[in-house]
C-alpha positions as a Python dict, from the first residue, in 0.01 Angstrom:
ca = {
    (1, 'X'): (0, 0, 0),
    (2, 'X'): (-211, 111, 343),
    (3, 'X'): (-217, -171, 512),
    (4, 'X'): (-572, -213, 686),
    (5, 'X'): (-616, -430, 1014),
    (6, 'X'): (-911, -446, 1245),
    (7, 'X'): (-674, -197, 1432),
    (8, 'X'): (-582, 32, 1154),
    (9, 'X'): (-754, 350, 1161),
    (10, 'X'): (-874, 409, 831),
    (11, 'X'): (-678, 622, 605),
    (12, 'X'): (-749, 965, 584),
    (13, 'X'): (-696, 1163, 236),
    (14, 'X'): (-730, 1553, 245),
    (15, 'X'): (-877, 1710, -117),
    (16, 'X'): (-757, 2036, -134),
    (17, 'X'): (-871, 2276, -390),
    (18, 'X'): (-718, 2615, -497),
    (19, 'X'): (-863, 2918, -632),
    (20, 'X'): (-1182, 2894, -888),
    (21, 'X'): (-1270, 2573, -820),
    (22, 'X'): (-1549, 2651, -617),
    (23, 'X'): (-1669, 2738, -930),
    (24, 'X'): (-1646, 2417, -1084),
    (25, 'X'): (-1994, 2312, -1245),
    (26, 'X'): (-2051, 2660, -1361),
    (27, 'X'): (-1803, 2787, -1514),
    (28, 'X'): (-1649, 2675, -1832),
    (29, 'X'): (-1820, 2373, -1849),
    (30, 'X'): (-1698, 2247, -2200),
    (31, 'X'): (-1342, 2247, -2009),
    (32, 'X'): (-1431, 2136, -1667),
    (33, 'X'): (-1733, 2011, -1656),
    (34, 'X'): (-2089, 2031, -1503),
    (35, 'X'): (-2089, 1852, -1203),
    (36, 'X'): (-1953, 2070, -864),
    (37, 'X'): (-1784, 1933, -581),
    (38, 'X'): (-2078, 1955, -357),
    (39, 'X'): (-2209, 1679, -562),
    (40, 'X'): (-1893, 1518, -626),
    (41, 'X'): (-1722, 1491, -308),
    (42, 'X'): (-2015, 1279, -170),
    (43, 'X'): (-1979, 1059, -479),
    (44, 'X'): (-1575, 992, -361),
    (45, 'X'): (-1666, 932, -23),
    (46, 'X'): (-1932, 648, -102),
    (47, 'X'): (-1709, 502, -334),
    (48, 'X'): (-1421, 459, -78),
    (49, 'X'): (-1648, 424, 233),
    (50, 'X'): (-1331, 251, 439),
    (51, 'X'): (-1136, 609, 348),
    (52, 'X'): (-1235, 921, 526),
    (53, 'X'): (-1185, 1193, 264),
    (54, 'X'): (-1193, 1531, 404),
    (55, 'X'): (-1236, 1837, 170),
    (56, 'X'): (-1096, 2204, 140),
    (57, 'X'): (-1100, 2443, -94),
    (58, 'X'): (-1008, 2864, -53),
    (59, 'X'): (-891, 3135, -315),
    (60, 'X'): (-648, 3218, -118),
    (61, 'X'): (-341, 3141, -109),
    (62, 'X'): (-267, 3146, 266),
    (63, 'X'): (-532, 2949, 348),
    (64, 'X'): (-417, 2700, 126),
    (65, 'X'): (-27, 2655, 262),
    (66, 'X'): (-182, 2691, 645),
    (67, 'X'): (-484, 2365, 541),
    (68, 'X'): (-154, 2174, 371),
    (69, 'X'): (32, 2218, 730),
    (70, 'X'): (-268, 2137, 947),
    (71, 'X'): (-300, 1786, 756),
    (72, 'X'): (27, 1710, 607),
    (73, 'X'): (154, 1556, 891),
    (74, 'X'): (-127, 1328, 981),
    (75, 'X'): (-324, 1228, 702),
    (76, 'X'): (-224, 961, 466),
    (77, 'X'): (-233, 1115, 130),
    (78, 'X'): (-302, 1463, 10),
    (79, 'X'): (-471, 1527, -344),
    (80, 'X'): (-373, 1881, -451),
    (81, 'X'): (-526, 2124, -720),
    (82, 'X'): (-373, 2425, -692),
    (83, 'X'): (-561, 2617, -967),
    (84, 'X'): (-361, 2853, -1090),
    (85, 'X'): (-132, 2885, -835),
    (86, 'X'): (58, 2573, -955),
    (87, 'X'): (188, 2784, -1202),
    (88, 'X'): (283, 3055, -956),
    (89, 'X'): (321, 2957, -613),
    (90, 'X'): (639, 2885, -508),
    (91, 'X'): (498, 2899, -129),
    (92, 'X'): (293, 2600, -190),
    (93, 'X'): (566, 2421, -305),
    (94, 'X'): (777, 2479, -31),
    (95, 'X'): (499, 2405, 214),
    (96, 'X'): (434, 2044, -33),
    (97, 'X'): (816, 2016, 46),
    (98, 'X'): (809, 2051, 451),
    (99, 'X'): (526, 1799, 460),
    (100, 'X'): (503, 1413, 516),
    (101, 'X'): (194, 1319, 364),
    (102, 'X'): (249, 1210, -25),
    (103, 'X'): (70, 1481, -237),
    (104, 'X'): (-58, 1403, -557),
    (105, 'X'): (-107, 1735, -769),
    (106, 'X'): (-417, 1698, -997),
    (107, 'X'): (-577, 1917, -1279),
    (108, 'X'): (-949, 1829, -1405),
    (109, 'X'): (-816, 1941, -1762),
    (110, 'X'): (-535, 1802, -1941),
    (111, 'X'): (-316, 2137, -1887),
    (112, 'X'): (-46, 2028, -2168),
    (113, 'X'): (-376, 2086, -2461),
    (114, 'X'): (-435, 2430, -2281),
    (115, 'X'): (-217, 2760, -2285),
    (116, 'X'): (148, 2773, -2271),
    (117, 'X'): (166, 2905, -1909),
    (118, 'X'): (-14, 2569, -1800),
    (119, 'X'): (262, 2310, -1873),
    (120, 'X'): (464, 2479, -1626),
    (121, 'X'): (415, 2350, -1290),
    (122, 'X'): (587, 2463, -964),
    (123, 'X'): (447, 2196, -781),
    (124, 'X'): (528, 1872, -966),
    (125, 'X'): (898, 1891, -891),
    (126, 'X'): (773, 1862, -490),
    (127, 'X'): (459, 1608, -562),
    (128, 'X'): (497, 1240, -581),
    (129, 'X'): (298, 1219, -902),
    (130, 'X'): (38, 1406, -1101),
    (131, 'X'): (-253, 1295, -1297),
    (132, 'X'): (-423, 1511, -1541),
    (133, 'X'): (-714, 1547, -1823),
    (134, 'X'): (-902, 1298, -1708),
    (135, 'X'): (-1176, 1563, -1564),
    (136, 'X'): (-1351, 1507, -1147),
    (137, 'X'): (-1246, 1140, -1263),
    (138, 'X'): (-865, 1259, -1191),
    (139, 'X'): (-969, 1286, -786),
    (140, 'X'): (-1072, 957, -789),
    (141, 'X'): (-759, 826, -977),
    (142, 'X'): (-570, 1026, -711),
    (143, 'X'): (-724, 860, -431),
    (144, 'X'): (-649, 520, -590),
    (145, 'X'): (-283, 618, -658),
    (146, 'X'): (-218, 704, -282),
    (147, 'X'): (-410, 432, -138),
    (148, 'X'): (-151, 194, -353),
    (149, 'X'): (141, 359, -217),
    (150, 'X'): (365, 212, 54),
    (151, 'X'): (233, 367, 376),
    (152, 'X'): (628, 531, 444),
    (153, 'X'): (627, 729, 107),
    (154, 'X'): (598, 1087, 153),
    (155, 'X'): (680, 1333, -171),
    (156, 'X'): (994, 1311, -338),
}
């Protein structure tokens, strides 16, 4: 668990979102949803107003390994939807690897009900859990899964 003291800054959890997601409230909505993360991530943040939750999210996938160095190494947790790039990247899974923050790799749809190619994940191996199906709710679920862990786990 994070311990928090008068002295303790407060934790700091990255979202980072991979490619499509910006899309997320428009498209496909019987799979993920209708609410977008410019309505969501404000939701997250006043539900865990001790947490500072910071918020990323590129199609590329560059952009994506360079924002998972930048805060890997400082923040406390990391939760990580790749997109499809879970399936593909094994970049981001090497750059989940060199990190110290634990990364929890999340998926707004339960990926095992969907195509074949989506139970396949390059990035679980490298994460220290994964929670999926449970739609925006799986951020939150995230958050509360790193905010339990001991503050010295980092990904297995």
């Amino acid at each position: 668990m994070i311990p928090m003291t008068s002295d303790t800054p407060r934790p700091r959890i990255a979202v980072i979102n991979g490619p499509n997601l910006n899309l997320t409230g428009i498209r496909q909505p019987g799979i993920y949803g209708t609410t977008g993360f410019d309505s969501y991530i404000p939701a997250l943040r006043a539900a865990y107003p001790d947490v500072e939750i910071t918020y990323f999210q590129s199609n590329v996938e560059g952009e994506i390994i360079d924002e998972l160095h930048r805060v890997g190494f400082s923040a406390s947790g990391i939760v990580l939807n790749a997109g499809g790039y879970t399936h593909t990247s094994v970049a981001i899974a090497d750059a989940v690897a060199a990190i110290t923050a634990p990364v929890v790799e999340v998926h707004i749809s339960n990926v095992f009900s969907r195509e074949e190619f989506r139970h396949n994940s390059l990035l679980s191996p490298v994460a220290r859990g994964t929670i999926s199906g449970f739609g925006l709710d799986s951020y939150r679920l995230a958050v509360e899964a790193l905010l339990a862990m001991p503050a010295s786990v980092g990904n297995i």
